[in-house]
Amino acid sequence: MKRILFSSLVLLGLCANAQINLTASAGTSTATYTTLKDAFDAINAGTHQGSINLSITANTTETATAVLNAVTTYSSVVIKPTVTATITGSIASNPVVRILGSNVTIDGSTTAGGTTRNLTFSNTATTSPSVLFMGSATSSAPIANVTVKNAIFINGSNGSTNFVVANGTTAAGYFNNITVQNNEINTGYNGIFILADAATAGNGNNLLVTGNTVNTNIVQNGILLSGVGGSSNVTNNTIAVVRTNAGTSASPVASVGISLSTGTNNASVSGNTISVKNTSTSATGVSYASAIYISPGATNVLTKVYNNTITEVSGILTYINSNGIYLGGATPNVNIYSNKISGLKNNNTTGTPMQGILLGSSSTAANSIVYNNVISDILGSGTAQVQGIYAFSGAGYKIYNNTININTVNSETGVSSAMYVYGTNITAAGALDIRNNIFANTRTSGSRFAIYSTAASSVFGNINYNDYYSTGTALGYIGGANKTTLADIQSGFGGNANSLSVAPVFVSATDLHLNPSSNPGLDNKGMTLPEVTVDFSGTARGAVPDMGAYEFTATALAVSDVNSDKIKMSVYPNPFTDVVKISDVKGIKSIQINDVSGRSLKTLIPAAELDLRDLKTGLYIISFQFENGSTKALKILKK
């Protein structure tokens, strides 16, 4: 009896000290381990076989990398916590976990089918640490069917990459059917780095990187794909890259939200929210930033970049390519559509440009389309130039149905334009097809244009059905001269027989929907394009579509005249710029201005002219209270 009691107490003690409970369908069916490495070592040795489950029941401290090899004795491995736990180690020049086998799932949620992040992997070393590596070094035996989700990965330094899918180390590897989902990536030179051997066709197929938060102490790339030749999707991630440290070499110091590098073909980047801030300088003072950087090269089959929201790209940027979306290399076959780009600001005062979208492929048959994008709030400093869309090099671009408003109050003295064409590199006849766009520059100072081209008019294969508007003295520039009227645009650029020069009235500075009651001159003024069947919001394009990214239906402003008994008057102009006039103020006791939510903004003494220049652009309600007790209200629009 004493012996039985003693054995039971020993077993109880072992279980109490165990951090990992293991069950297996073959081999030794149950066991407990104090570290993840111990559990992996036993699996690698064939002690546990078949379908294996590892339950994390407490924190573990790893003294060396936990490596799961590609052995044939297991069919699947699932790692899942039962409590909130951390697997930590201080492992220099190596990760905490290395996955070299297939059919592995790390699910950090404590609940079945859950999305909570209850499992943390942490490497506290400061010398070239990483947290997780996975992949295969053998082209004939790529790892496959590996999912990592609902976990937190914390690295000890932002000088090395946090999460790597490659060959199991840092070289190009082989893998398929990899899912990285709903994880938090904290601290790293690169947040998530996926590196495939581009020489193997289809390598990296069915890659999914989705729902991750990569926004704490990431300095170079939030998510970087290189050599991924199969289908890949980077979707619905939240990314914030912030670099403040100075570089140590003459190479450009970059900060990029999502980068598709050499050999990455057939990729889709969608639904991501991205901000990038780079305030560092390298030894030569060269730095740049991009939210999305596309440079797969000449072998690209198709890349789609759509429905992304870029909220900031800013910093002390001294290199030419700082922008919301960059297309470069010899890359063809890229679709860039329905992205919202704003918050772009370069604080460098030496004249470096900032662009919403830069089209810089060196291919003269780029076969790329840019449509339904919404771009605003771009700002430079000093002598910097800002551009909405910048056609920098290459040919074969279709630029359709974009809405661009260069509207930020500016401090720079350089040229600003909604559309810019760089003539040094854009030289091929018919290089550009530009239709159905709204190019607006509503700044209050500086050299401002709707469209600016240093290229010859021959590069415009088709340019028509665009709305050009500028608050400056000229609408456009080409042939070394300003073009002040629509007729000048038509003669200088060619085409444009159905283009307009109408001031678009947007809902607000940040909402570039056209106000339905203030844009009758822009309703149904576009042309049908087979490539553009819906607008930015997914609304079907009309039989006679609208220019710009959004479809709309023009409506008249409600009640432009007010009648109260024998009191008759009119309110004009509507829309207005600074002053609203009232034809007859007799019988009016007071006037109140409300926003569209009903919030009272000001009460005015009746007068024939009302100075409302302090109101921001938008829609308001003006309410009249008459001496006989009646009231009337109408909508007014501030341009």
XYZ file of C-alpha atoms in Angstrom:
639
model
C 0.000 0.000 0.000
C 2.827 2.426 0.881
C 4.560 1.581 -2.421
C 1.371 2.302 -4.413
C 0.827 5.582 -2.556
C 4.458 6.606 -3.159
C 4.195 5.833 -6.914
C 0.974 7.828 -7.160
C 2.566 10.817 -5.452
C 5.543 10.680 -7.810
C 3.241 10.571 -10.851
C 1.180 13.451 -9.466
C 4.344 15.485 -8.963
C 5.512 14.868 -12.491
C 2.156 15.981 -13.912
C 2.111 19.041 -11.701
C 5.530 20.113 -13.047
C 4.712 19.290 -16.685
C 4.163 22.218 -19.049
C 3.228 20.104 -22.054
C 0.845 17.176 -22.214
C 1.269 14.980 -25.298
C -1.115 12.453 -26.774
C -0.443 10.313 -29.838
C -2.434 7.806 -31.882
C 0.552 5.432 -32.207
C 3.789 4.694 -30.449
C 3.818 5.886 -26.849
C 0.358 7.356 -26.558
C 0.816 9.806 -23.656
C 3.643 11.719 -22.051
C 4.437 15.000 -20.318
C 7.343 17.355 -20.981
C 8.743 20.497 -19.378
C 9.853 22.129 -22.643
C 8.688 22.182 -26.233
C 12.157 21.058 -27.303
C 11.877 17.905 -25.181
C 8.522 17.085 -26.792
C 9.871 17.679 -30.311
C 12.962 15.576 -29.608
C 10.755 12.660 -28.576
C 8.640 13.025 -31.723
C 11.777 13.172 -33.892
C 13.030 9.976 -32.259
C 9.785 8.165 -33.146
C 8.657 7.757 -29.548
C 5.287 9.250 -30.416
C 3.724 8.520 -33.795
C 0.625 9.057 -35.912
C -1.612 11.959 -35.034
C -0.009 13.953 -32.199
C -1.473 16.671 -29.995
C 0.586 18.907 -27.713
C -1.355 20.774 -25.025
C 0.526 23.713 -23.514
C -0.555 23.872 -19.872
C 1.999 26.353 -18.504
C 4.940 28.567 -19.479
C 8.093 26.892 -20.767
C 11.690 28.087 -20.870
C 13.626 26.826 -23.873
C 17.420 26.704 -23.536
C 17.901 25.733 -27.187
C 15.824 25.821 -30.361
C 12.878 23.432 -30.429
C 13.231 21.686 -33.803
C 10.488 19.529 -35.311
C 12.028 17.444 -38.091
C 10.366 16.006 -41.163
C 10.109 12.399 -39.933
C 7.744 9.835 -41.411
C 6.492 8.480 -38.101
C 3.942 11.249 -37.488
C 1.020 12.158 -39.725
C 0.146 15.458 -38.040
C 1.157 17.602 -35.080
C -1.139 20.105 -33.364
C 0.151 22.550 -30.732
C -2.505 24.321 -28.695
C -2.634 25.899 -25.216
C -5.166 25.149 -22.513
C -4.216 28.320 -20.604
C -2.600 31.621 -21.510
C 1.077 30.700 -21.741
C 4.464 31.799 -23.046
C 7.172 29.708 -24.684
C 10.315 31.734 -24.184
C 14.036 31.443 -24.688
C 17.156 33.554 -24.975
C 18.674 32.003 -28.085
C 21.152 34.124 -30.027
C 21.414 33.751 -33.816
C 18.585 31.204 -33.867
C 14.820 30.992 -33.470
C 12.936 29.619 -30.503
C 11.012 27.211 -32.776
C 11.975 25.608 -36.102
C 9.373 23.623 -38.111
C 10.866 21.373 -40.799
C 7.962 18.964 -41.263
C 4.538 19.001 -42.894
C 1.010 18.824 -41.497
C 1.717 20.994 -38.476
C -0.705 23.380 -36.783
C 0.126 25.946 -34.123
C -3.164 27.313 -32.807
C -2.668 29.815 -29.999
C -6.302 30.062 -28.935
C -7.423 28.181 -25.844
C -10.852 27.498 -27.324
C -11.832 25.215 -30.182
C -12.273 27.309 -33.300
C -11.372 30.419 -31.296
C -9.500 33.543 -32.352
C -8.038 34.707 -29.042
C -4.254 34.963 -28.916
C -3.380 33.014 -25.786
C -0.005 31.568 -26.749
C 3.141 33.712 -26.942
C 6.511 32.746 -28.406
C 9.344 35.006 -27.241
C 13.057 35.205 -27.920
C 14.686 37.580 -25.442
C 18.190 37.393 -26.963
C 19.505 40.593 -28.526
C 22.105 39.139 -30.901
C 20.420 38.180 -34.210
C 17.429 36.491 -32.594
C 14.315 35.209 -34.364
C 11.171 33.578 -33.070
C 9.969 31.045 -35.653
C 11.540 29.496 -38.761
C 9.876 26.976 -41.030
C 10.529 25.428 -44.420
C 12.461 22.805 -46.327
C 15.887 22.941 -47.942
C 14.982 20.207 -50.462
C 13.044 20.974 -53.640
C 11.817 17.379 -53.892
C 10.388 17.448 -50.369
C 8.801 20.836 -49.643
C 6.942 21.210 -46.387
C 3.194 21.546 -46.808
C 0.006 22.111 -44.878
C 1.441 24.168 -42.044
C -0.812 26.635 -40.218
C 0.301 29.136 -37.601
C -2.554 31.126 -36.115
C -3.799 32.982 -33.048
C -0.350 33.451 -31.519
C 1.944 36.280 -30.448
C 5.579 36.393 -31.581
C 7.966 38.710 -29.734
C 11.544 39.146 -30.908
C 14.423 40.476 -28.835
C 15.786 42.852 -31.474
C 14.577 44.864 -34.447
C 17.869 44.125 -36.168
C 16.785 40.625 -37.254
C 13.652 39.067 -38.702
C 10.906 37.814 -36.399
C 8.999 35.163 -38.418
C 10.570 33.341 -41.392
C 9.187 30.887 -43.943
C 12.162 29.732 -46.037
C 14.405 26.647 -45.939
C 14.375 26.292 -42.161
C 17.131 28.872 -41.841
C 17.443 32.130 -43.774
C 18.044 30.874 -47.323
C 15.423 30.392 -50.032
C 13.344 27.302 -49.334
C 10.538 25.063 -50.525
C 6.987 24.980 -49.211
C 3.312 24.889 -50.205
C -0.028 25.423 -48.471
C 1.281 27.642 -45.684
C -1.193 29.707 -43.640
C -0.159 32.517 -41.282
C -3.340 33.822 -39.687
C -4.403 36.190 -36.909
C -1.014 36.485 -35.260
C 0.622 39.466 -33.576
C 4.179 40.102 -34.735
C 6.142 42.246 -32.300
C 9.671 43.561 -33.009
C 11.809 42.714 -36.006
C 13.793 44.041 -38.917
C 11.177 42.271 -41.029
C 7.961 41.193 -39.397
C 7.079 38.234 -41.640
C 9.648 37.173 -44.273
C 8.639 34.503 -46.800
C 11.523 33.461 -49.043
C 11.039 30.813 -51.730
C 13.438 29.510 -54.353
C 12.127 31.265 -57.458
C 13.863 28.786 -59.751
C 11.291 26.122 -58.860
C 8.035 26.755 -60.705
C 5.022 27.138 -58.447
C 7.078 27.083 -55.261
C 5.118 28.593 -52.369
C 1.731 27.805 -53.890
C -1.405 28.493 -51.822
C 0.307 30.828 -49.390
C -2.127 32.738 -47.164
C -1.053 35.557 -44.843
C -4.222 36.985 -43.334
C -5.576 38.881 -40.354
C -2.188 39.464 -38.732
C -1.206 42.511 -36.706
C 2.328 43.558 -37.607
C 2.624 46.927 -35.966
C 5.061 47.032 -33.064
C 8.741 47.906 -33.538
C 9.001 46.693 -37.152
C 11.525 48.788 -39.086
C 12.155 47.410 -42.608
C 9.277 45.344 -44.043
C 6.025 44.466 -42.371
C 5.451 41.513 -44.716
C 8.007 40.555 -47.367
C 7.485 37.931 -50.081
C 10.367 36.947 -52.330
C 10.473 34.202 -54.970
C 6.958 32.926 -54.203
C 6.038 31.535 -57.585
C 2.663 29.986 -56.804
C -0.617 31.606 -55.836
C -0.296 33.787 -52.733
C -2.707 35.992 -50.804
C -1.765 38.742 -48.349
C -5.060 39.982 -47.013
C -6.706 41.869 -44.144
C -3.510 42.497 -42.192
C -2.875 45.582 -40.075
C 0.658 46.829 -40.585
C 2.574 49.725 -39.049
C 6.264 50.077 -39.873
C 8.234 52.690 -37.943
C 11.947 53.290 -38.441
C 13.776 55.857 -36.343
C 17.320 54.473 -36.175
C 20.051 55.787 -38.459
C 21.520 53.503 -41.078
C 25.202 52.564 -41.122
C 25.822 52.119 -44.845
C 25.482 54.057 -48.061
C 22.547 51.876 -49.158
C 19.046 53.348 -49.067
C 17.304 52.929 -45.730
C 13.841 51.644 -46.532
C 10.610 51.139 -44.672
C 7.878 49.204 -46.495
C 4.514 47.870 -45.388
C 4.128 44.980 -47.859
C 6.846 44.087 -50.355
C 6.508 41.698 -53.292
C 10.075 41.113 -54.394
C 11.841 39.294 -57.225
C 10.121 36.172 -58.510
C 6.874 36.593 -56.583
C 4.211 35.834 -59.194
C 0.438 35.523 -59.100
C 0.103 37.389 -55.804
C -2.947 39.137 -54.386
C -2.639 41.946 -51.831
C -6.027 43.074 -50.540
C -7.908 44.537 -47.590
C -4.797 45.546 -45.666
C -4.501 48.668 -43.519
C -1.000 50.105 -43.704
C 1.003 52.959 -42.239
C 4.735 53.562 -42.683
C 6.958 56.118 -40.983
C 10.662 56.499 -41.717
C 12.517 59.283 -39.919
C 15.976 57.744 -40.188
C 18.908 58.574 -42.435
C 21.668 56.383 -43.806
C 25.319 57.293 -44.021
C 24.580 59.160 -47.233
C 21.249 60.507 -46.075
C 19.224 58.283 -48.414
C 15.893 56.971 -47.144
C 12.497 56.136 -48.578
C 9.150 54.634 -47.659
C 6.334 52.819 -49.439
C 3.170 51.229 -48.135
C 3.086 48.596 -50.903
C 6.174 47.853 -53.010
C 5.675 45.714 -56.127
C 8.779 44.532 -57.962
C 8.472 40.822 -58.902
C 10.251 41.253 -62.239
C 9.639 40.224 -65.821
C 8.267 36.760 -65.016
C 5.214 38.093 -63.194
C 2.027 36.318 -64.296
C -0.494 38.527 -62.473
C -0.363 40.663 -59.360
C -3.500 42.237 -57.907
C -3.374 45.050 -55.347
C -6.845 46.128 -54.276
C -9.101 47.347 -51.459
C -6.151 48.396 -49.309
C -6.284 51.419 -47.019
C -3.068 53.388 -46.726
C -3.379 55.827 -43.842
C 0.173 57.186 -43.636
C 3.501 57.228 -45.421
C 5.714 59.837 -43.822
C 9.165 60.741 -42.640
C 12.382 62.504 -43.582
C 12.535 60.922 -47.027
C 15.468 61.747 -49.267
C 15.188 59.126 -52.008
C 13.069 59.603 -55.133
C 10.676 56.702 -54.559
C 8.467 57.459 -51.571
C 4.833 56.740 -52.180
C 1.678 54.891 -51.268
C 2.062 52.168 -53.925
C 5.202 51.556 -55.978
C 5.413 49.452 -59.148
C 8.978 48.840 -60.306
C 11.456 46.492 -61.909
C 10.603 45.042 -65.306
C 7.254 43.980 -63.907
C 4.218 43.499 -66.205
C 0.629 42.401 -65.532
C -0.280 44.324 -62.381
C -3.821 45.431 -61.458
C -3.971 48.244 -58.895
C -7.550 49.108 -58.009
C -9.952 50.339 -55.343
C -7.243 51.433 -52.922
C -7.675 54.443 -50.625
C -4.436 56.375 -50.197
C -3.995 59.374 -47.879
C -1.764 60.780 -45.162
C 1.381 61.007 -47.312
C 3.917 63.522 -46.046
C 7.614 64.099 -46.671
C 9.325 66.291 -44.093
C 12.565 66.498 -46.062
C 13.073 70.044 -47.331
C 15.484 69.308 -50.188
C 12.877 68.617 -52.827
C 12.273 64.849 -52.790
C 8.861 64.014 -54.370
C 5.987 62.151 -52.743
C 3.485 60.199 -54.826
C 0.213 58.381 -54.243
C 0.981 55.725 -56.879
C 4.268 55.489 -58.789
C 4.273 53.522 -62.042
C 7.921 52.702 -62.578
C 8.086 49.427 -64.465
C 10.825 49.366 -67.063
C 8.686 47.166 -69.289
C 7.368 48.833 -72.431
C 4.558 46.275 -72.413
C 3.575 46.613 -68.766
C -0.034 45.629 -69.468
C -1.020 47.109 -66.103
C -4.250 48.819 -65.107
C -4.807 51.389 -62.370
C -8.462 52.122 -61.634
C -11.029 53.123 -58.993
C -8.334 54.416 -56.625
C -9.019 57.314 -54.253
C -6.030 59.526 -53.467
C -5.827 62.664 -51.301
C -3.861 64.413 -48.551
C -0.332 64.400 -50.009
C 2.150 66.888 -48.618
C 5.805 67.726 -49.179
C 8.227 70.221 -47.706
C 10.628 72.782 -49.088
C 10.911 72.469 -52.854
C 9.349 68.993 -52.979
C 6.880 67.924 -55.630
C 3.744 65.919 -54.898
C 1.825 63.818 -57.387
C -1.321 61.733 -57.180
C -0.337 59.246 -59.896
C 3.217 59.455 -61.230
C 3.922 57.723 -64.550
C 7.701 57.436 -64.177
C 8.809 54.805 -66.703
C 7.634 52.046 -69.013
C 4.547 51.825 -71.200
C 1.289 49.920 -71.453
C -0.557 51.570 -68.554
C -4.332 51.975 -68.391
C -5.345 54.661 -65.892
C -9.126 54.638 -65.448
C -11.752 56.069 -63.092
C -9.455 57.327 -60.364
C -10.420 60.206 -58.075
C -7.485 62.345 -57.014
C -7.694 65.522 -54.964
C -4.438 67.296 -54.121
C -5.992 69.207 -51.277
C -3.684 69.485 -48.268
C -2.693 72.993 -47.204
C 0.853 73.045 -48.466
C 4.153 74.493 -47.355
C 6.332 73.274 -50.224
C 7.035 75.377 -53.291
C 7.463 72.568 -55.815
C 4.999 71.538 -58.502
C 1.909 69.646 -57.340
C -0.281 67.705 -59.743
C -2.975 65.062 -59.631
C -1.388 63.303 -62.637
C 2.294 63.568 -63.607
C 4.099 62.080 -66.618
C 7.909 61.961 -66.609
C 9.143 62.533 -70.130
C 12.712 61.337 -69.656
C 11.523 57.739 -69.268
C 7.992 57.753 -70.729
C 8.753 58.008 -74.441
C 6.959 55.203 -76.287
C 4.092 56.259 -78.535
C 0.749 55.333 -76.985
C 2.346 54.460 -73.630
C -0.608 55.761 -71.618
C -4.390 55.307 -71.784
C -5.988 57.834 -69.415
C -9.791 57.983 -69.226
C -12.671 58.639 -66.826
C -10.556 60.212 -64.095
C -11.152 63.181 -61.830
C -7.891 65.093 -61.528
C -8.407 67.883 -58.993
C -5.872 70.163 -57.365
C -7.641 72.328 -54.794
C -4.639 73.712 -52.954
C -4.575 77.385 -52.126
C -0.969 78.189 -53.070
C 2.065 76.982 -55.007
C 2.472 75.760 -58.577
C -0.573 73.550 -58.873
C -1.911 71.621 -61.828
C -4.479 68.949 -62.581
C -2.101 67.231 -65.039
C 1.580 67.866 -65.711
C 3.646 66.213 -68.420
C 7.243 66.610 -69.491
C 6.593 63.927 -72.133
C 5.426 64.563 -75.682
C 1.726 64.336 -76.511
C 2.457 61.206 -78.570
C 2.730 59.109 -75.374
C -1.019 59.517 -74.808
C -2.570 56.734 -76.847
C -6.001 57.586 -75.509
C -6.774 60.507 -73.210
C -10.431 61.496 -72.861
C -13.451 61.764 -70.559
C -11.396 63.233 -67.715
C -12.304 66.119 -65.434
C -9.429 68.550 -64.925
C -9.696 71.142 -62.181
C -7.142 73.358 -60.499
C -7.392 76.387 -58.252
C -4.124 77.589 -59.775
C -3.702 79.701 -62.854
C -3.267 76.683 -65.140
C -5.039 73.350 -65.581
C -2.058 71.556 -67.052
C 1.443 71.648 -68.417
C 2.938 70.094 -71.549
C 5.365 71.104 -74.252
C 7.188 73.395 -71.864
C 4.164 75.627 -71.312
C 1.191 76.023 -68.983
C -2.253 75.134 -70.318
C -4.819 77.424 -68.744
C -8.083 76.302 -70.332
C -9.739 73.085 -71.405
C -9.177 74.100 -75.012
C -5.469 74.414 -74.231
C -5.517 70.918 -72.694
C -7.149 69.550 -75.837
C -4.641 71.176 -78.163
C -1.609 70.431 -75.995
C -2.275 66.835 -74.946
C -4.478 65.835 -77.858
C -7.693 63.876 -77.423
C -9.902 65.063 -74.553
C -12.845 65.809 -76.846
C -15.227 64.738 -74.067
C -13.175 65.893 -71.104
C -14.373 68.605 -68.735
C -13.072 71.308 -66.474
C -15.652 71.324 -63.684
C -14.945 71.928 -60.003
C -15.854 68.646 -58.262
C -17.610 69.118 -54.924
C -16.647 66.305 -52.585
C -18.518 65.358 -49.442
C -15.473 66.406 -47.405
C -11.703 66.679 -47.568
C -11.424 63.046 -46.480
C -14.497 61.648 -48.261
C -14.134 61.956 -52.021
C -17.648 60.836 -52.888
C -19.168 63.450 -55.158
C -21.922 65.365 -53.382
C -25.104 64.373 -55.267
C -26.727 67.796 -54.903
C -23.718 69.795 -56.070
C -22.307 68.030 -59.123
C -24.919 68.042 -61.896
C -22.198 68.882 -64.396
C -20.378 65.617 -63.648
C -23.296 63.187 -63.672
C -22.996 60.455 -66.325
C -20.069 62.126 -68.060
C -17.788 59.097 -68.380
C -17.575 56.348 -70.962
C -18.104 52.605 -70.642
C -14.876 50.693 -70.142
C -15.055 46.883 -70.127
C -12.319 46.667 -67.482
C -14.298 48.779 -64.984
C -17.686 47.248 -64.208
C -18.074 48.437 -60.593
C -16.920 51.480 -58.634
C -14.725 51.744 -55.537
C -17.605 50.639 -53.293
C -18.641 47.713 -55.499
C -21.641 49.522 -56.990
C -22.306 48.561 -60.593
C -21.273 51.162 -63.122
C -24.174 52.720 -64.966
C -24.894 52.336 -68.665
C -23.349 55.795 -68.943
C -20.885 55.729 -66.057
C -19.508 58.583 -64.005
C -15.967 59.828 -64.007
C -13.886 59.063 -60.960
C -13.892 56.236 -58.453
C -17.501 56.581 -57.267
C -20.801 56.327 -59.101
C -23.407 58.901 -58.062
C -26.777 60.284 -59.124
C -27.135 64.048 -59.138
C -30.017 65.521 -57.156
C -31.137 69.096 -56.705
C -30.534 70.802 -53.386
C -33.723 70.697 -51.347
C -35.573 74.038 -51.100
C -33.629 76.834 -52.726
C -36.480 79.257 -52.125
C -38.246 79.857 -48.817
C -41.871 80.943 -48.547
C -43.544 81.876 -45.271
C -46.965 83.471 -45.664
C -46.242 86.661 -47.619
C -42.488 86.502 -47.032
C -40.597 85.419 -50.122
C -36.840 85.199 -50.527
C -34.048 83.280 -52.167
C -30.686 82.088 -50.888
C -27.694 82.146 -53.239
C -25.168 81.135 -54.464
C -25.560 77.494 -53.564
C -22.963 75.954 -53.486
C -21.036 78.928 -52.066
C -17.406 79.719 -51.370
C -17.336 82.299 -48.555
C -20.558 84.302 -48.510
C -24.252 83.344 -48.706
C -26.671 86.056 -49.805
C -30.340 86.383 -48.794
C -32.587 88.331 -51.135
C -34.951 89.658 -48.438
C -34.366 89.588 -44.684
C -37.656 91.212 -43.654
C -39.537 89.176 -41.101
C -36.552 86.998 -40.161
C -35.925 86.919 -36.412
C -32.783 84.758 -36.358
C -30.653 82.489 -38.506
C -28.987 79.309 -37.314
C -26.309 77.165 -39.012
C -26.297 73.425 -38.189
C -24.226 70.528 -39.458
C -26.013 67.610 -41.081
C -26.234 65.790 -37.737
C -28.288 68.683 -36.352
C -25.535 70.097 -34.124
C -25.782 73.867 -33.864
C -22.639 75.625 -35.087
C -23.613 79.305 -34.890
C -26.557 81.698 -34.564
C -26.492 84.811 -36.746
C -28.213 88.185 -36.803
C -30.267 88.485 -39.999
C -28.323 90.194 -42.772
C -28.350 90.305 -46.549
C -24.924 88.682 -46.636
C -23.684 85.973 -44.288
C -19.937 85.460 -43.999
C -19.437 81.694 -43.617
C -15.828 81.424 -44.760
C -14.841 79.781 -41.463
C -16.929 76.687 -42.268
C -15.100 73.681 -43.621
C -16.021 72.230 -46.990
C -19.226 70.235 -46.697
C -22.997 70.220 -46.380
C -24.858 72.340 -43.794
C -28.417 73.249 -42.806
C -29.400 76.933 -42.613
C -32.530 77.468 -40.513
C -34.651 80.629 -40.444
C -36.933 81.606 -37.557
C -39.527 84.188 -38.595
C -41.180 86.811 -36.419
C -44.559 85.154 -36.999
C -43.281 81.969 -35.328
C -42.747 79.859 -38.438
C -39.454 78.222 -39.372
C -37.866 77.043 -42.579
C -34.674 75.141 -43.315
C -32.618 74.323 -46.377
C -29.348 72.723 -47.302
C -26.344 74.790 -48.323
C -23.041 73.483 -49.591
C -19.660 75.029 -48.780
C -17.129 74.440 -51.561
